[in-house]
Amino acid sequence: MEPRGLIFDCDGTLADSMPLHWRAWDQTCQRHGLEFTEERFYSLGGVPSRRIFAMLGEEQGVDLDPLQLSREKEAAYLPLMPELKPVEPVVAIARTHRGQLPMAVATGGQRNCITQILEHLGIADWFEAVVTSEDIEHPKPAPDTFLKAAALIGVAPEECRAYEDTDLGMQAIGAAGMEAVDVRELLKQPTAS
């Protein structure tokens, strides 16, 4: 299929941000006495942080404010941003199609943080739309994030190609009826196309 629109996840797809996010998660969880392993963090890629904090609090019997902890985690992440690098093979795909096809970002992240990531990478103006966890009711693996992105760029979902780096994100793309590209597979190839 020749896509008419491209949709990209941000963290772990356009931006090599997951190790930095893990450091912020670890700091925040330790400060509040929450157990959260790195393996579980990666398995929940794409789930909004407020939902993860709510889940951790419920599981561990800790009374917490998921929104407040989510803000604390973002505040711990932002000082790490100077270390942020692009996922170059994916950014190269976006660069090639810039101005040729409508493009959007579809992320489980928060708008303030995602905006700063895209600006740091110098690619914020490449995308006609950015859909974040604040813009939808049902996050990944539900298709809502990707469906809203497609609607905002004016391309039918079945004519979109979407890029993701998590199992939950891949499920969301499939549920949206889009062509899915697993960035983890793309990065294994000697030369990305």
PDB file of C-alpha atoms in Angstrom:
ATOM      1  CA  MET A   1       0.000   0.000   0.000  1.00  0.00           C
ATOM      2  CA  GLU A   2       1.121   3.527  -0.757  1.00  0.00           C
ATOM      3  CA  PRO A   3      -0.066   5.454   2.298  1.00  0.00           C
ATOM      4  CA  ARG A   4      -1.802   8.821   2.017  1.00  0.00           C
ATOM      5  CA  GLY A   5      -0.866   9.750   5.595  1.00  0.00           C
ATOM      6  CA  LEU A   6       1.781   8.836   8.159  1.00  0.00           C
ATOM      7  CA  ILE A   7       1.280   8.653  11.914  1.00  0.00           C
ATOM      8  CA  PHE A   8       4.128   8.289  14.409  1.00  0.00           C
ATOM      9  CA  ASP A   9       4.223   7.433  18.080  1.00  0.00           C
ATOM     10  CA  CYS A  10       6.705   9.739  19.836  1.00  0.00           C
ATOM     11  CA  ASP A  11       8.500   8.142  22.809  1.00  0.00           C
ATOM     12  CA  GLY A  12      10.643   5.250  21.604  1.00  0.00           C
ATOM     13  CA  THR A  13       9.613   5.829  17.979  1.00  0.00           C
ATOM     14  CA  LEU A  14      10.681   9.360  16.982  1.00  0.00           C
ATOM     15  CA  ALA A  15      12.570  10.049  20.208  1.00  0.00           C
ATOM     16  CA  ASP A  16      14.970   7.701  21.998  1.00  0.00           C
ATOM     17  CA  SER A  17      13.347   8.804  25.239  1.00  0.00           C
ATOM     18  CA  MET A  18      12.359   5.589  26.975  1.00  0.00           C
ATOM     19  CA  PRO A  19      15.587   5.171  29.024  1.00  0.00           C
ATOM     20  CA  LEU A  20      15.199   8.775  30.227  1.00  0.00           C
ATOM     21  CA  HIS A  21      11.531   8.230  31.068  1.00  0.00           C
ATOM     22  CA  TRP A  22      12.516   5.129  33.041  1.00  0.00           C
ATOM     23  CA  ARG A  23      14.947   7.186  35.150  1.00  0.00           C
ATOM     24  CA  ALA A  24      12.154   9.685  35.919  1.00  0.00           C
ATOM     25  CA  TRP A  25       9.721   6.870  36.747  1.00  0.00           C
ATOM     26  CA  ASP A  26      12.266   5.187  39.030  1.00  0.00           C
ATOM     27  CA  GLN A  27      12.958   8.430  40.925  1.00  0.00           C
ATOM     28  CA  THR A  28       9.258   9.190  41.375  1.00  0.00           C
ATOM     29  CA  CYS A  29       8.313   5.658  42.444  1.00  0.00           C
ATOM     30  CA  GLN A  30      11.169   5.433  44.942  1.00  0.00           C
ATOM     31  CA  ARG A  31      10.192   8.800  46.436  1.00  0.00           C
ATOM     32  CA  HIS A  32       6.655   7.490  47.032  1.00  0.00           C
ATOM     33  CA  GLY A  33       7.572   3.931  48.066  1.00  0.00           C
ATOM     34  CA  LEU A  34       6.075   2.309  44.972  1.00  0.00           C
ATOM     35  CA  GLU A  35       7.484  -0.877  43.485  1.00  0.00           C
ATOM     36  CA  PHE A  36       7.814  -0.626  39.709  1.00  0.00           C
ATOM     37  CA  THR A  37      10.334  -2.647  37.722  1.00  0.00           C
ATOM     38  CA  GLU A  38      12.042  -1.540  34.537  1.00  0.00           C
ATOM     39  CA  GLU A  39      10.666  -4.612  32.763  1.00  0.00           C
ATOM     40  CA  ARG A  40       7.102  -3.684  33.712  1.00  0.00           C
ATOM     41  CA  PHE A  41       7.712  -0.064  32.671  1.00  0.00           C
ATOM     42  CA  TYR A  42       8.639  -1.173  29.161  1.00  0.00           C
ATOM     43  CA  SER A  43       5.697  -3.594  28.980  1.00  0.00           C
ATOM     44  CA  LEU A  44       3.321  -0.685  29.675  1.00  0.00           C
ATOM     45  CA  GLY A  45       4.718   1.546  26.913  1.00  0.00           C
ATOM     46  CA  GLY A  46       1.923   3.715  25.532  1.00  0.00           C
ATOM     47  CA  VAL A  47      -0.202   3.703  28.700  1.00  0.00           C
ATOM     48  CA  PRO A  48      -0.643   7.224  30.146  1.00  0.00           C
ATOM     49  CA  SER A  49       1.357   7.741  33.333  1.00  0.00           C
ATOM     50  CA  ARG A  50      -1.699   8.740  35.382  1.00  0.00           C
ATOM     51  CA  ARG A  51      -3.260   5.346  34.602  1.00  0.00           C
ATOM     52  CA  ILE A  52      -0.087   3.497  35.576  1.00  0.00           C
ATOM     53  CA  PHE A  53       0.147   5.393  38.880  1.00  0.00           C
ATOM     54  CA  ALA A  54      -3.522   4.624  39.604  1.00  0.00           C
ATOM     55  CA  MET A  55      -2.869   0.946  38.883  1.00  0.00           C
ATOM     56  CA  LEU A  56       0.271   0.856  41.073  1.00  0.00           C
ATOM     57  CA  GLY A  57      -1.510   2.582  43.951  1.00  0.00           C
ATOM     58  CA  GLU A  58      -4.420   0.156  43.773  1.00  0.00           C
ATOM     59  CA  GLU A  59      -2.190  -2.935  43.509  1.00  0.00           C
ATOM     60  CA  GLN A  60       0.099  -1.864  46.358  1.00  0.00           C
ATOM     61  CA  GLY A  61      -2.543  -0.367  48.647  1.00  0.00           C
ATOM     62  CA  VAL A  62      -0.988   3.091  48.500  1.00  0.00           C
ATOM     63  CA  ASP A  63      -3.277   6.122  48.667  1.00  0.00           C
ATOM     64  CA  LEU A  64      -1.989   8.491  45.997  1.00  0.00           C
ATOM     65  CA  ASP A  65      -3.096  11.155  43.538  1.00  0.00           C
ATOM     66  CA  PRO A  66      -2.338   9.707  40.069  1.00  0.00           C
ATOM     67  CA  LEU A  67      -2.432  13.136  38.386  1.00  0.00           C
ATOM     68  CA  GLN A  68      -0.056  14.670  40.940  1.00  0.00           C
ATOM     69  CA  LEU A  69       2.418  11.792  40.619  1.00  0.00           C
ATOM     70  CA  SER A  70       2.146  11.994  36.842  1.00  0.00           C
ATOM     71  CA  ARG A  71       3.089  15.691  37.037  1.00  0.00           C
ATOM     72  CA  GLU A  72       5.997  14.832  39.384  1.00  0.00           C
ATOM     73  CA  LYS A  73       7.234  12.192  36.938  1.00  0.00           C
ATOM     74  CA  GLU A  74       7.108  14.695  34.047  1.00  0.00           C
ATOM     75  CA  ALA A  75       8.944  17.266  36.205  1.00  0.00           C
ATOM     76  CA  ALA A  76      11.660  14.664  36.870  1.00  0.00           C
ATOM     77  CA  TYR A  77      11.883  13.901  33.134  1.00  0.00           C
ATOM     78  CA  LEU A  78      12.226  17.437  31.750  1.00  0.00           C
ATOM     79  CA  PRO A  79      15.732  18.111  33.190  1.00  0.00           C
ATOM     80  CA  LEU A  80      16.937  14.942  31.404  1.00  0.00           C
ATOM     81  CA  MET A  81      15.785  16.215  28.000  1.00  0.00           C
ATOM     82  CA  PRO A  82      19.185  17.652  26.944  1.00  0.00           C
ATOM     83  CA  GLU A  83      20.327  13.987  26.747  1.00  0.00           C
ATOM     84  CA  LEU A  84      17.502  13.137  24.329  1.00  0.00           C
ATOM     85  CA  LYS A  85      18.434  11.866  20.872  1.00  0.00           C
ATOM     86  CA  PRO A  86      16.266  11.066  17.847  1.00  0.00           C
ATOM     87  CA  VAL A  87      15.559   7.548  16.632  1.00  0.00           C
ATOM     88  CA  GLU A  88      17.295   8.498  13.401  1.00  0.00           C
ATOM     89  CA  PRO A  89      15.938   5.795  11.036  1.00  0.00           C
ATOM     90  CA  VAL A  90      12.370   6.811  11.950  1.00  0.00           C
ATOM     91  CA  VAL A  91      13.058  10.549  11.883  1.00  0.00           C
ATOM     92  CA  ALA A  92      14.630   9.994   8.434  1.00  0.00           C
ATOM     93  CA  ILE A  93      11.315   8.507   7.215  1.00  0.00           C
ATOM     94  CA  ALA A  94       9.438  11.552   8.507  1.00  0.00           C
ATOM     95  CA  ARG A  95      12.038  13.866   6.958  1.00  0.00           C
ATOM     96  CA  THR A  96      11.637  12.160   3.561  1.00  0.00           C
ATOM     97  CA  HIS A  97       7.846  12.556   3.620  1.00  0.00           C
ATOM     98  CA  ARG A  98       7.763  16.054   5.136  1.00  0.00           C
ATOM     99  CA  GLY A  99       5.610  18.252   2.925  1.00  0.00           C
ATOM    100  CA  GLN A 100       4.753  15.240   0.706  1.00  0.00           C
ATOM    101  CA  LEU A 101       2.191  13.501   2.925  1.00  0.00           C
ATOM    102  CA  PRO A 102       0.161  14.739   5.888  1.00  0.00           C
ATOM    103  CA  MET A 103       1.734  13.481   9.120  1.00  0.00           C
ATOM    104  CA  ALA A 104       0.672  13.296  12.760  1.00  0.00           C
ATOM    105  CA  VAL A 105       2.032  12.227  16.130  1.00  0.00           C
ATOM    106  CA  ALA A 106      -0.177   9.835  18.172  1.00  0.00           C
ATOM    107  CA  THR A 107       1.169   9.371  21.690  1.00  0.00           C
ATOM    108  CA  GLY A 108       0.245   8.269  25.184  1.00  0.00           C
ATOM    109  CA  GLY A 109       2.417  11.100  26.509  1.00  0.00           C
ATOM    110  CA  GLN A 110       1.326  14.451  27.870  1.00  0.00           C
ATOM    111  CA  ARG A 111       1.117  17.451  25.532  1.00  0.00           C
ATOM    112  CA  ASN A 112       3.550  19.672  27.452  1.00  0.00           C
ATOM    113  CA  CYS A 113       6.256  17.008  27.435  1.00  0.00           C
ATOM    114  CA  ILE A 114       5.636  15.831  23.854  1.00  0.00           C
ATOM    115  CA  THR A 115       5.752  19.404  22.542  1.00  0.00           C
ATOM    116  CA  GLN A 116       9.113  19.936  24.237  1.00  0.00           C
ATOM    117  CA  ILE A 117      10.462  16.633  22.869  1.00  0.00           C
ATOM    118  CA  LEU A 118       9.463  17.503  19.292  1.00  0.00           C
ATOM    119  CA  GLU A 119      10.925  21.002  19.646  1.00  0.00           C
ATOM    120  CA  HIS A 120      14.161  19.624  21.136  1.00  0.00           C
ATOM    121  CA  LEU A 121      14.508  17.295  18.149  1.00  0.00           C
ATOM    122  CA  GLY A 122      13.770  20.178  15.746  1.00  0.00           C
ATOM    123  CA  ILE A 123      10.810  18.387  14.148  1.00  0.00           C
ATOM    124  CA  ALA A 124       7.785  20.036  15.802  1.00  0.00           C
ATOM    125  CA  ASP A 125       6.678  21.797  12.615  1.00  0.00           C
ATOM    126  CA  TRP A 126       6.752  18.602  10.525  1.00  0.00           C
ATOM    127  CA  PHE A 127       3.388  17.381  11.819  1.00  0.00           C
ATOM    128  CA  GLU A 128      -0.081  18.698  11.020  1.00  0.00           C
ATOM    129  CA  ALA A 129      -1.488  17.201  14.231  1.00  0.00           C
ATOM    130  CA  VAL A 130      -0.337  15.930  17.611  1.00  0.00           C
ATOM    131  CA  VAL A 131      -2.726  13.721  19.608  1.00  0.00           C
ATOM    132  CA  THR A 132      -1.793  13.118  23.261  1.00  0.00           C
ATOM    133  CA  SER A 133      -3.310  11.253  26.201  1.00  0.00           C
ATOM    134  CA  GLU A 134      -5.247  14.401  27.125  1.00  0.00           C
ATOM    135  CA  ASP A 135      -7.090  14.362  23.788  1.00  0.00           C
ATOM    136  CA  ILE A 136      -8.768  10.959  24.025  1.00  0.00           C
ATOM    137  CA  GLU A 137     -10.758   8.943  26.545  1.00  0.00           C
ATOM    138  CA  HIS A 138      -9.454   5.457  25.743  1.00  0.00           C
ATOM    139  CA  PRO A 139      -5.650   5.143  25.438  1.00  0.00           C
ATOM    140  CA  LYS A 140      -3.663   2.480  23.607  1.00  0.00           C
ATOM    141  CA  PRO A 141      -4.348  -0.430  23.026  1.00  0.00           C
ATOM    142  CA  ALA A 142      -7.685   1.181  22.059  1.00  0.00           C
ATOM    143  CA  PRO A 143      -7.488   2.689  18.557  1.00  0.00           C
ATOM    144  CA  ASP A 144      -8.712   6.154  19.610  1.00  0.00           C
ATOM    145  CA  THR A 145      -5.324   7.930  19.572  1.00  0.00           C
ATOM    146  CA  PHE A 146      -4.570   6.794  16.016  1.00  0.00           C
ATOM    147  CA  LEU A 147      -8.133   7.317  14.765  1.00  0.00           C
ATOM    148  CA  LYS A 148      -8.160  10.899  16.051  1.00  0.00           C
ATOM    149  CA  ALA A 149      -4.772  11.559  14.428  1.00  0.00           C
ATOM    150  CA  ALA A 150      -6.056  10.253  11.080  1.00  0.00           C
ATOM    151  CA  ALA A 151      -9.174  12.403  11.357  1.00  0.00           C
ATOM    152  CA  LEU A 152      -7.108  15.511  12.127  1.00  0.00           C
ATOM    153  CA  ILE A 153      -4.906  15.032   9.043  1.00  0.00           C
ATOM    154  CA  GLY A 154      -7.956  14.213   6.924  1.00  0.00           C
ATOM    155  CA  VAL A 155      -6.880  10.720   5.835  1.00  0.00           C
ATOM    156  CA  ALA A 156      -8.994   7.564   6.159  1.00  0.00           C
ATOM    157  CA  PRO A 157      -7.456   5.133   8.684  1.00  0.00           C
ATOM    158  CA  GLU A 158      -7.055   2.373   6.077  1.00  0.00           C
ATOM    159  CA  GLU A 159      -4.919   4.781   4.019  1.00  0.00           C
ATOM    160  CA  CYS A 160      -2.536   5.542   6.908  1.00  0.00           C
ATOM    161  CA  ARG A 161       0.755   3.911   7.829  1.00  0.00           C
ATOM    162  CA  ALA A 162       1.580   4.128  11.521  1.00  0.00           C
ATOM    163  CA  TYR A 163       4.896   3.622  13.341  1.00  0.00           C
ATOM    164  CA  GLU A 164       5.123   2.221  16.884  1.00  0.00           C
ATOM    165  CA  ASP A 165       7.608   0.651  19.285  1.00  0.00           C
ATOM    166  CA  THR A 166       5.332  -1.129  21.782  1.00  0.00           C
ATOM    167  CA  ASP A 167       3.006  -4.112  21.753  1.00  0.00           C
ATOM    168  CA  LEU A 168       0.113  -1.971  23.047  1.00  0.00           C
ATOM    169  CA  GLY A 169       0.758   0.575  20.296  1.00  0.00           C
ATOM    170  CA  MET A 170       0.846  -2.129  17.634  1.00  0.00           C
ATOM    171  CA  GLN A 171      -2.514  -3.427  18.931  1.00  0.00           C
ATOM    172  CA  ALA A 172      -3.939   0.096  18.721  1.00  0.00           C
ATOM    173  CA  ILE A 173      -2.783   0.503  15.108  1.00  0.00           C
ATOM    174  CA  GLY A 174      -4.300  -2.854  14.171  1.00  0.00           C
ATOM    175  CA  ALA A 175      -7.581  -1.949  15.876  1.00  0.00           C
ATOM    176  CA  ALA A 176      -7.595   1.325  13.919  1.00  0.00           C
ATOM    177  CA  GLY A 177      -7.306  -0.593  10.628  1.00  0.00           C
ATOM    178  CA  MET A 178      -4.014   1.006   9.643  1.00  0.00           C
ATOM    179  CA  GLU A 179      -0.846  -0.452   8.178  1.00  0.00           C
ATOM    180  CA  ALA A 180       1.527  -0.973  11.103  1.00  0.00           C
ATOM    181  CA  VAL A 181       5.307  -0.646  11.142  1.00  0.00           C
ATOM    182  CA  ASP A 182       7.011  -2.084  14.220  1.00  0.00           C
ATOM    183  CA  VAL A 183       9.955   0.234  14.818  1.00  0.00           C
ATOM    184  CA  ARG A 184      11.702  -2.473  16.862  1.00  0.00           C
ATOM    185  CA  GLU A 185      11.894  -4.597  13.683  1.00  0.00           C
ATOM    186  CA  LEU A 186      12.888  -1.597  11.580  1.00  0.00           C
ATOM    187  CA  LEU A 187      15.830  -0.879  13.909  1.00  0.00           C
ATOM    188  CA  LYS A 188      17.118  -4.467  13.537  1.00  0.00           C
ATOM    189  CA  GLN A 189      17.610  -3.954   9.797  1.00  0.00           C
ATOM    190  CA  PRO A 190      21.042  -2.842   8.599  1.00  0.00           C
ATOM    191  CA  THR A 191      19.494  -0.083   6.465  1.00  0.00           C
ATOM    192  CA  ALA A 192      16.065   1.324   7.251  1.00  0.00           C
ATOM    193  CA  SER A 193      13.742   2.233   4.410  1.00  0.00           C
TER     194      SER A 193
END
